Tab-separated table of C-alpha atoms in Angstrom:
chain	number	residue	atom	x	y	z
A	1	UNK	CA	-0.002	-0.009	-0.006
A	2	UNK	CA	1.316	3.430	-0.962
A	3	UNK	CA	2.370	5.569	1.994
A	4	UNK	CA	0.362	8.746	2.522
A	5	UNK	CA	2.362	11.799	3.604
A	6	UNK	CA	0.139	14.518	5.055
A	7	UNK	CA	0.900	18.195	4.692
A	8	UNK	CA	-1.160	20.060	7.286
A	9	UNK	CA	-1.814	23.785	7.179
A	10	UNK	CA	-3.327	25.347	10.288
A	11	UNK	CA	-5.147	28.574	9.583
A	12	UNK	CA	-6.963	29.909	6.559
A	13	UNK	CA	-6.371	33.612	6.636
A	14	UNK	CA	-3.896	35.462	4.360
A	15	UNK	CA	-0.841	33.348	5.301
A	16	UNK	CA	-2.644	29.989	5.391
A	17	UNK	CA	-4.521	30.547	2.120
A	18	UNK	CA	-1.433	31.693	0.223
A	19	UNK	CA	0.450	28.662	1.539
A	20	UNK	CA	-2.356	26.316	0.510
A	21	UNK	CA	-2.839	27.703	-2.964
A	22	UNK	CA	0.922	27.757	-3.625
A	23	UNK	CA	1.259	24.169	-2.532
A	24	UNK	CA	-1.642	23.023	-4.739
A	25	UNK	CA	-0.577	25.040	-7.796
A	26	UNK	CA	3.144	24.475	-7.750
A	27	UNK	CA	4.670	22.101	-5.214
A	28	UNK	CA	2.180	19.227	-5.346
A	29	UNK	CA	2.822	18.847	-9.090
A	30	UNK	CA	6.571	18.442	-8.437
A	31	UNK	CA	5.909	15.925	-5.652
A	32	UNK	CA	3.740	13.808	-7.958
A	33	UNK	CA	6.459	13.868	-10.567
A	34	UNK	CA	9.533	13.167	-8.403
A	35	UNK	CA	8.238	11.427	-5.288
A	36	UNK	CA	6.098	8.628	-6.732
A	37	UNK	CA	6.832	6.257	-3.846
A	38	UNK	CA	4.217	8.098	-1.731
A	39	UNK	CA	0.894	9.908	-1.993
A	40	UNK	CA	0.756	13.474	-0.699
A	41	UNK	CA	-2.411	14.933	0.761
A	42	UNK	CA	-2.963	18.495	1.962
A	43	UNK	CA	-5.188	19.214	4.953
A	44	UNK	CA	-6.306	22.776	5.612
A	45	UNK	CA	-7.766	23.178	9.091
A	46	UNK	CA	-9.527	26.394	10.148
A	47	UNK	CA	-12.144	27.200	12.838
A	48	UNK	CA	-14.531	28.632	10.212
A	49	UNK	CA	-15.347	28.144	6.538
A	50	UNK	CA	-14.592	31.828	5.962
A	51	UNK	CA	-11.843	34.289	6.711
A	52	UNK	CA	-12.078	37.910	7.765
A	53	UNK	CA	-10.532	40.680	5.606
A	54	UNK	CA	-8.946	42.272	8.629
A	55	UNK	CA	-7.406	45.387	6.978
A	56	UNK	CA	-10.904	46.825	6.306
A	57	UNK	CA	-12.284	46.242	9.820
A	58	UNK	CA	-11.723	49.789	11.206
A	59	UNK	CA	-14.251	51.190	8.743
A	60	UNK	CA	-16.899	48.480	9.111
A	61	UNK	CA	-16.525	48.614	12.898
A	62	UNK	CA	-17.621	52.266	12.842
A	63	UNK	CA	-20.606	51.809	10.611
A	64	UNK	CA	-21.668	49.185	8.070
A	65	UNK	CA	-23.164	52.060	6.067
A	66	UNK	CA	-19.567	53.046	5.365
A	67	UNK	CA	-18.519	49.472	4.504
A	68	UNK	CA	-20.685	46.370	4.708
A	69	UNK	CA	-19.333	43.838	7.180
A	70	UNK	CA	-20.598	40.970	5.031
A	71	UNK	CA	-18.108	42.004	2.334
A	72	UNK	CA	-15.293	41.286	4.766
A	73	UNK	CA	-16.393	37.662	5.355
A	74	UNK	CA	-14.837	35.660	2.533
A	75	UNK	CA	-15.646	31.955	2.005
A	76	UNK	CA	-12.518	29.850	1.482
A	77	UNK	CA	-14.311	26.848	-0.043
A	78	UNK	CA	-15.028	28.159	-3.618
A	79	UNK	CA	-11.293	28.808	-4.094
A	80	UNK	CA	-10.473	25.249	-2.982
A	81	UNK	CA	-13.019	23.712	-5.353
A	82	UNK	CA	-10.553	24.019	-8.269
A	83	UNK	CA	-8.459	21.214	-6.757
A	84	UNK	CA	-9.126	17.478	-6.635
A	85	UNK	CA	-10.577	16.057	-3.416
A	86	UNK	CA	-7.994	13.333	-3.778
A	87	UNK	CA	-5.344	15.962	-3.101
A	88	UNK	CA	-6.837	18.294	-0.475
A	89	UNK	CA	-9.289	18.180	2.403
A	90	UNK	CA	-10.679	21.241	4.141
A	91	UNK	CA	-11.629	20.689	7.810
A	92	UNK	CA	-13.700	23.185	9.712
A	93	UNK	CA	-12.111	22.703	13.102
A	94	UNK	CA	-9.831	24.116	15.782
A	95	UNK	CA	-6.363	22.810	16.603
A	96	UNK	CA	-6.176	21.810	20.295
A	97	UNK	CA	-2.656	20.461	20.599
A	98	UNK	CA	0.577	19.894	18.712
A	99	UNK	CA	2.864	16.917	19.531
A	100	UNK	CA	6.145	17.616	17.807
A	101	UNK	CA	7.671	14.340	19.058
A	102	UNK	CA	4.873	12.181	17.628
A	103	UNK	CA	4.469	14.618	14.712
A	104	UNK	CA	0.720	14.913	14.941
A	105	UNK	CA	-1.904	17.624	15.382
A	106	UNK	CA	-5.028	17.197	17.495
A	107	UNK	CA	-8.154	19.119	16.530
A	108	UNK	CA	-11.883	19.324	17.191
A	109	UNK	CA	-14.318	19.703	14.313
A	110	UNK	CA	-16.898	22.468	14.541
A	111	UNK	CA	-19.990	21.222	16.356
A	112	UNK	CA	-18.186	18.251	17.839
A	113	UNK	CA	-16.586	17.845	21.221
A	114	UNK	CA	-14.480	14.918	20.087
A	115	UNK	CA	-10.744	15.323	19.544
A	116	UNK	CA	-9.152	13.778	16.470
A	117	UNK	CA	-5.433	13.265	15.797
A	118	UNK	CA	-3.832	13.683	12.401
A	119	UNK	CA	-0.153	12.827	11.704
A	120	UNK	CA	1.870	15.130	9.542
A	121	UNK	CA	4.825	14.772	7.213
A	122	UNK	CA	5.005	18.557	6.984
A	123	UNK	CA	3.275	21.196	9.062
A	124	UNK	CA	2.624	24.878	8.340
A	125	UNK	CA	1.388	26.960	11.235
A	126	UNK	CA	-0.448	30.032	9.997
A	127	UNK	CA	-2.977	30.598	12.762
A	128	UNK	CA	-2.272	34.312	12.952
A	129	UNK	CA	-3.175	36.522	15.877
A	130	UNK	CA	-6.198	37.957	17.670
A	131	UNK	CA	-6.981	41.583	18.468
A	132	UNK	CA	-8.262	42.622	21.880
A	133	UNK	CA	-11.493	43.912	20.337
A	134	UNK	CA	-13.459	41.225	18.443
A	135	UNK	CA	-14.532	43.601	15.662
A	136	UNK	CA	-10.991	43.776	14.334
A	137	UNK	CA	-10.255	40.089	13.803
A	138	UNK	CA	-11.827	36.674	13.474
A	139	UNK	CA	-10.233	33.835	15.457
A	140	UNK	CA	-13.338	31.648	15.738
A	141	UNK	CA	-16.669	31.724	13.918
A	142	UNK	CA	-17.691	34.637	11.750
A	143	UNK	CA	-20.823	35.369	13.751
A	144	UNK	CA	-18.848	36.388	16.846
A	145	UNK	CA	-17.032	39.039	14.787
A	146	UNK	CA	-20.245	40.193	13.058
A	147	UNK	CA	-21.975	40.510	16.443
A	148	UNK	CA	-19.102	42.640	17.719
A	149	UNK	CA	-19.313	44.815	14.591
A	150	UNK	CA	-23.022	45.324	15.192
A	151	UNK	CA	-22.617	46.205	18.843
A	152	UNK	CA	-19.748	48.594	18.125
A	153	UNK	CA	-21.769	50.294	15.395
A	154	UNK	CA	-24.669	50.844	17.858
A	155	UNK	CA	-22.380	52.349	20.497
A	156	UNK	CA	-20.609	54.592	17.983
A	157	UNK	CA	-23.958	56.072	16.886
A	158	UNK	CA	-24.940	57.126	20.411
A	159	UNK	CA	-21.650	57.662	22.258
A	160	UNK	CA	-20.794	61.093	23.605
A	161	UNK	CA	-17.337	60.066	24.832
A	162	UNK	CA	-15.162	57.528	22.998
A	163	UNK	CA	-11.738	56.362	24.177
A	164	UNK	CA	-9.484	54.396	21.863
A	165	UNK	CA	-6.259	52.848	23.135
A	166	UNK	CA	-3.387	52.179	20.750
A	167	UNK	CA	-1.048	54.047	18.464
A	168	UNK	CA	-0.739	51.683	15.530
A	169	UNK	CA	-2.668	51.581	12.216
A	170	UNK	CA	-5.847	49.949	13.563
A	171	UNK	CA	-6.266	52.488	16.392
A	172	UNK	CA	-5.437	55.479	14.213
A	173	UNK	CA	-7.657	54.312	11.343
A	174	UNK	CA	-10.579	53.632	13.689
A	175	UNK	CA	-10.132	57.064	15.285
A	176	UNK	CA	-10.221	58.715	11.852
A	177	UNK	CA	-13.252	56.726	10.727
A	178	UNK	CA	-15.260	57.391	13.896
A	179	UNK	CA	-14.317	61.059	13.951
A	180	UNK	CA	-15.436	61.583	10.375
A	181	UNK	CA	-18.657	59.611	10.974
A	182	UNK	CA	-19.609	61.501	14.149
A	183	UNK	CA	-17.978	64.929	13.673
A	184	UNK	CA	-17.918	65.260	9.888
A	185	UNK	CA	-15.144	66.276	7.529
A	186	UNK	CA	-12.962	69.296	8.284
A	187	UNK	CA	-12.702	72.105	5.747
A	188	UNK	CA	-9.518	73.021	3.925
A	189	UNK	CA	-8.616	75.586	6.557
A	190	UNK	CA	-10.939	74.759	9.426
A	191	UNK	CA	-11.597	72.015	11.953
A	192	UNK	CA	-14.892	70.312	12.644
A	193	UNK	CA	-17.386	71.339	15.301
A	194	UNK	CA	-17.178	68.402	17.698
A	195	UNK	CA	-20.321	66.391	18.372
A	196	UNK	CA	-18.430	63.552	20.080
A	197	UNK	CA	-15.422	63.657	22.358
A	198	UNK	CA	-12.855	61.215	20.927
A	199	UNK	CA	-9.632	60.481	22.806
A	200	UNK	CA	-6.795	58.380	21.367
A	201	UNK	CA	-4.347	57.100	24.029
A	202	UNK	CA	-0.938	55.637	23.264
A	203	UNK	CA	1.903	54.616	25.572
A	204	UNK	CA	4.409	55.666	22.914
A	205	UNK	CA	5.802	59.153	22.232
A	206	UNK	CA	4.388	59.183	18.670
A	207	UNK	CA	1.663	57.597	16.628
A	208	UNK	CA	2.472	55.005	13.973
A	209	UNK	CA	5.977	54.099	15.101
A	210	UNK	CA	6.793	52.376	11.813
A	211	UNK	CA	6.528	55.747	10.065
A	212	UNK	CA	8.798	58.778	10.398
A	213	UNK	CA	8.120	61.362	13.138
A	214	UNK	CA	7.044	63.916	10.491
A	215	UNK	CA	4.405	61.529	9.108
A	216	UNK	CA	3.270	60.653	12.630
A	217	UNK	CA	2.851	64.340	13.335
A	218	UNK	CA	0.893	64.796	10.131
A	219	UNK	CA	-1.457	62.033	11.314
A	220	UNK	CA	-1.922	63.794	14.636
A	221	UNK	CA	-2.659	67.099	12.868
A	222	UNK	CA	-5.246	65.490	10.616
A	223	UNK	CA	-6.922	63.753	13.568
A	224	UNK	CA	-6.996	66.992	15.549
A	225	UNK	CA	-8.804	68.721	12.697
A	226	UNK	CA	-11.397	65.921	12.893
A	227	UNK	CA	-11.895	66.425	16.624
A	228	UNK	CA	-9.597	63.717	18.015
A	229	UNK	CA	-7.399	64.407	21.053
A	230	UNK	CA	-4.189	62.375	21.156
A	231	UNK	CA	-2.564	61.602	24.508
A	232	UNK	CA	1.026	60.319	24.444
A	233	UNK	CA	3.127	58.434	27.002
A	234	UNK	CA	-0.059	57.299	28.723
A	235	UNK	CA	-0.626	53.725	29.791
A	236	UNK	CA	-3.942	52.097	30.681
A	237	UNK	CA	-3.718	49.959	33.832
A	238	UNK	CA	-7.212	48.475	33.750
A	239	UNK	CA	-10.857	49.252	33.123
A	240	UNK	CA	-14.028	48.853	35.138
A	241	UNK	CA	-17.759	49.270	34.663
A	242	UNK	CA	-19.255	52.584	35.698
A	243	UNK	CA	-22.994	52.147	35.149
A	244	UNK	CA	-23.417	51.883	31.396
A	245	UNK	CA	-20.062	53.577	30.855
A	246	UNK	CA	-16.492	52.283	31.148
A	247	UNK	CA	-13.986	53.752	33.562
A	248	UNK	CA	-10.426	53.720	32.210
A	249	UNK	CA	-7.715	53.737	34.898
A	250	UNK	CA	-4.405	55.239	33.856
A	251	UNK	CA	-0.935	54.488	35.211
A	252	UNK	CA	-0.419	57.936	36.736
A	253	UNK	CA	-3.554	57.645	38.830
A	254	UNK	CA	-5.895	59.539	36.532
A	255	UNK	CA	-9.045	57.981	35.161
A	256	UNK	CA	-11.390	58.669	32.228
A	257	UNK	CA	-14.940	57.590	31.495
A	258	UNK	CA	-16.379	56.644	28.139
A	259	UNK	CA	-19.577	55.412	26.545
A	260	UNK	CA	-17.400	53.394	24.206
A	261	UNK	CA	-13.945	51.994	25.025
A	262	UNK	CA	-11.955	50.397	22.217
A	263	UNK	CA	-8.730	48.472	22.980
A	264	UNK	CA	-6.863	48.651	19.667
A	265	UNK	CA	-3.361	48.079	20.983
A	266	UNK	CA	-1.392	45.149	19.665
A	267	UNK	CA	-2.396	41.538	19.150
A	268	UNK	CA	-2.120	38.134	20.821
A	269	UNK	CA	-0.720	35.192	18.838
A	270	UNK	CA	-3.045	32.217	18.330
A	271	UNK	CA	-0.734	29.616	19.846
A	272	UNK	CA	-2.782	28.139	22.735
A	273	UNK	CA	-2.394	24.668	21.170
A	274	UNK	CA	1.430	24.873	20.866
A	275	UNK	CA	3.630	23.325	23.565
A	276	UNK	CA	5.520	25.948	25.629
A	277	UNK	CA	8.964	24.761	24.568
A	278	UNK	CA	8.243	25.945	21.037
A	279	UNK	CA	7.171	29.409	22.113
A	280	UNK	CA	9.124	32.556	22.941
A	281	UNK	CA	8.494	34.754	25.979
A	282	UNK	CA	5.650	36.553	24.184
A	283	UNK	CA	3.958	33.251	23.168
A	284	UNK	CA	4.946	33.523	19.520
A	285	UNK	CA	6.095	30.354	17.705
A	286	UNK	CA	9.895	30.459	17.688
A	287	UNK	CA	10.719	30.721	14.021
A	288	UNK	CA	13.994	30.813	12.161
A	289	UNK	CA	13.785	34.341	10.779
A	290	UNK	CA	15.783	33.437	7.658
A	291	UNK	CA	14.282	30.087	6.609
A	292	UNK	CA	10.804	30.275	8.218
A	293	UNK	CA	11.332	26.838	9.736
A	294	UNK	CA	10.478	26.041	13.340
A	295	UNK	CA	13.782	24.345	14.006
A	296	UNK	CA	12.944	23.173	17.548
A	297	UNK	CA	9.920	21.208	16.275
A	298	UNK	CA	11.933	18.962	13.998
A	299	UNK	CA	12.093	18.765	10.175
A	300	UNK	CA	9.448	20.178	7.836
A	301	UNK	CA	7.661	22.425	10.324
A	302	UNK	CA	7.185	26.095	9.377
A	303	UNK	CA	5.500	29.284	10.517
A	304	UNK	CA	4.166	32.042	8.284
A	305	UNK	CA	2.487	35.299	9.307
A	306	UNK	CA	1.609	36.824	12.660
A	307	UNK	CA	2.035	33.581	14.614
A	308	UNK	CA	5.785	33.440	13.914
A	309	UNK	CA	8.357	35.196	16.080
A	310	UNK	CA	9.961	36.660	12.955
A	311	UNK	CA	6.860	38.745	12.110
A	312	UNK	CA	6.044	42.330	13.030
A	313	UNK	CA	2.308	41.522	12.701
A	314	UNK	CA	1.888	43.129	9.287
A	315	UNK	CA	0.962	41.891	5.849
A	316	UNK	CA	4.354	42.712	4.244
A	317	UNK	CA	5.900	40.115	6.568
A	318	UNK	CA	3.726	37.512	4.902
A	319	UNK	CA	4.118	38.773	1.346
A	320	UNK	CA	7.874	39.333	1.388
A	321	UNK	CA	8.622	36.142	3.363
A	322	UNK	CA	6.613	33.914	1.029
A	323	UNK	CA	9.362	33.281	-1.599
A	324	UNK	CA	11.817	32.033	1.038
A	325	UNK	CA	9.142	29.972	2.752
A	326	UNK	CA	7.840	28.177	-0.366
A	327	UNK	CA	11.351	27.597	-1.716
A	328	UNK	CA	12.497	25.962	1.503
A	329	UNK	CA	9.286	23.984	1.796
A	330	UNK	CA	9.736	22.658	-1.716
A	331	UNK	CA	13.396	21.801	-1.071
A	332	UNK	CA	12.588	19.950	2.109
A	333	UNK	CA	9.744	17.908	0.578
A	334	UNK	CA	11.599	16.945	-2.584
A	335	UNK	CA	14.846	16.112	-0.775
A	336	UNK	CA	13.124	13.855	1.748
A	337	UNK	CA	14.703	10.405	2.082
A	338	UNK	CA	12.794	7.836	4.171
A	339	UNK	CA	16.079	6.200	5.105
A	340	UNK	CA	17.295	9.506	6.620
A	341	UNK	CA	14.080	11.282	7.576
A	342	UNK	CA	15.758	14.038	9.572
A	343	UNK	CA	18.472	14.870	7.024
A	344	UNK	CA	18.648	18.421	5.741
A	345	UNK	CA	18.467	19.001	2.006
A	346	UNK	CA	21.686	19.570	0.147
A	347	UNK	CA	22.358	22.900	-1.468
A	348	UNK	CA	21.482	26.359	-0.378
A	349	UNK	CA	18.375	27.492	1.511
A	350	UNK	CA	16.524	30.570	0.382
A	351	UNK	CA	16.919	33.199	3.079
A	352	UNK	CA	14.395	35.849	3.945
A	353	UNK	CA	15.947	39.263	4.503
A	354	UNK	CA	13.467	41.623	6.084
A	355	UNK	CA	13.253	45.019	4.427
A	356	UNK	CA	13.377	47.543	7.268
A	357	UNK	CA	12.101	50.407	5.133
A	358	UNK	CA	8.657	51.625	6.148
A	359	UNK	CA	5.720	50.095	4.276
A	360	UNK	CA	2.456	51.361	5.771
A	361	UNK	CA	-0.600	53.180	4.440
A	362	UNK	CA	-3.016	54.638	7.018
A	363	UNK	CA	-6.290	56.190	5.747
A	364	UNK	CA	-7.766	58.875	8.007
A	365	UNK	CA	-11.419	58.821	6.974
A	366	UNK	CA	-12.341	59.019	3.305
A	367	UNK	CA	-10.360	62.070	2.234
A	368	UNK	CA	-6.738	61.022	2.595
A	369	UNK	CA	-4.234	59.759	5.070
A	370	UNK	CA	-0.518	59.229	5.686
A	371	UNK	CA	1.872	56.568	4.659
A	372	UNK	CA	5.113	55.359	3.111
A	373	UNK	CA	6.132	52.660	0.677
A	374	UNK	CA	9.696	51.380	0.844
A	375	UNK	CA	10.545	54.375	3.000
A	376	UNK	CA	9.167	56.927	0.532
A	377	UNK	CA	6.390	59.231	1.660
A	378	UNK	CA	3.039	58.647	-0.086
A	379	UNK	CA	0.882	61.745	-0.666
A	380	UNK	CA	-2.428	61.947	1.204
A	381	UNK	CA	-4.556	61.617	-1.939
A	382	UNK	CA	-2.547	58.517	-2.980
A	383	UNK	CA	-3.226	56.866	0.386
A	384	UNK	CA	-6.930	57.374	-0.325
A	385	UNK	CA	-6.502	56.107	-3.917
A	386	UNK	CA	-4.600	52.945	-2.956
A	387	UNK	CA	-6.258	52.039	0.349
A	388	UNK	CA	-8.744	54.607	1.626
A	389	UNK	CA	-11.483	53.990	-0.939
A	390	UNK	CA	-12.393	50.520	0.225
A	391	UNK	CA	-9.397	49.442	2.360
A	392	UNK	CA	-8.150	47.404	-0.611
A	393	UNK	CA	-11.078	45.013	-0.444
A	394	UNK	CA	-11.359	45.141	-4.206
A	395	UNK	CA	-7.779	43.802	-4.509
A	396	UNK	CA	-8.402	40.769	-2.319
A	397	UNK	CA	-7.347	37.628	-4.166
A	398	UNK	CA	-6.174	35.190	-1.464
A	399	UNK	CA	-9.327	33.090	-1.574
A	400	UNK	CA	-8.891	32.084	-5.217
A	401	UNK	CA	-5.118	31.729	-5.238
A	402	UNK	CA	-4.539	34.462	-7.814
A	403	UNK	CA	-1.961	36.061	-5.499
A	404	UNK	CA	0.337	33.031	-5.933
A	405	UNK	CA	-0.413	32.222	-9.573
A	406	UNK	CA	3.240	32.794	-10.485
A	407	UNK	CA	5.720	30.184	-9.306
A	408	UNK	CA	8.859	31.197	-7.406
A	409	UNK	CA	11.817	29.955	-9.442
A	410	UNK	CA	14.688	28.538	-7.469
A	411	UNK	CA	18.347	28.960	-8.297
A	412	UNK	CA	20.777	26.194	-9.290
A	413	UNK	CA	22.238	26.325	-5.757
A	414	UNK	CA	18.741	25.785	-4.244
A	415	UNK	CA	17.635	22.999	-6.539
A	416	UNK	CA	17.470	19.441	-5.160
A	417	UNK	CA	16.074	17.688	-8.233
C-alpha cells in the first residue's frame, strides 16, 4: 500500500490561504512527478469556513453604512473547489494540541466535542493573531465578529465620549473613521465642530511608530482637525464598569470615562495549542527568521505570518517572506529520504531578509491619510486612492489563489532535483 504523507496547514487567513494555494498550484505537481513512492495529501484546518478581511475592519466597525461587514467575510471553499478532493481536504475545526515528538496535530471539528489526531509529514502553522476587540479580527466563527461589529456600530452612533487605546494603524484608522462619521469632515482651513469627544491614548511618544516622526505628526494634525485628542506616553492599567459607561484607569492615577472603550493596541498570537517549549516569551512560535522553519519542532515544520516570532504583525511580513518559505518547503519535501528522515536537503536554503524600510498606508477617513512605501512618503490623496477608498477590499485575491499564480523559481544552488 502506498504511503500517505500529510501536509497540514493550520489557519486559513492570508498566510494560510497563500500557503495552501501555492502548494496546490506548484509544489504538489513536483511531488507527484519526483516522489512517486508516496501519495501526498494536503489538509487545511480552520475554525470557520470563511476568513475575515482584517485590513478593512476599522471602517466596518464604525458603521456598516460606510462598509458592509458581510463584504469582509470571505468563504474559502469556492477557491479550494478548483483542486481534486484526492489531493486536499478542508476541515472546519480548531487545533487543540501539537505533539512535535509524535508529529501529529489534534483538533476538534466544529460542532463536535471529540478530539481527532492527524499525523503530519510537513506542518505549516499560519494561525495568525487575535486583536483585543473582536470587531478587528476573526479567530473563531464569523458570527462572533459580526456581532461585535453590530454592537460597536450601535455604540458609535450614540456615544458622547469615546476612548481608543493604541497608536498603531488599527487604532489610528478607527479614530479617523469614527471622527469623520460623528464629527464630519474638516474644511480646507478649518476644523470640525465636535459632536463627540474622541480620545486616542498611546503609551508611545508618537503615533504609527513604523513611520517617520514627520508623518506621525501629520497624522496627529489630521486627527486633531477631525476632533480627536491624542494623549502620548499614557498607559492604561485596567478598566471597570461605571454604570453603562467604562472607567479607564491610567498608570499615573488619573481615570477617564467613556460610553465606548476600544482596545486597539497590539495583538495576541493564536498559539494556545502549541507546547511551551516551542514558544518565545511573548507566546509567539519560535521561528528561524531566515528560513521560516520552526527548528525546535523537527524537520518540515514552518510558521508564516503573525504567529511566527519573525513577524512584526503586518501583511508585508507575509508577502515578502513567502518566496523564502515556499522555496525551503519545496526543497525539504523533494529532498526527503525515508532512510534518513531528519536529514537536511543539500544545497542552499533561500533566506528571507526583512526590508526595514517603512511600508504602511493609514487612511484617516475618506479624504486621505498618511503613509510610506519602501521608505518613501506617499501623498495623502494617494493613500486614499490605494487604500482609503475601500481598504483594498477590491484587490483581495487570497481566496482564489490568484496572489500566488506565479511560481517562485529557485536557483541552481537551491535545486534538489
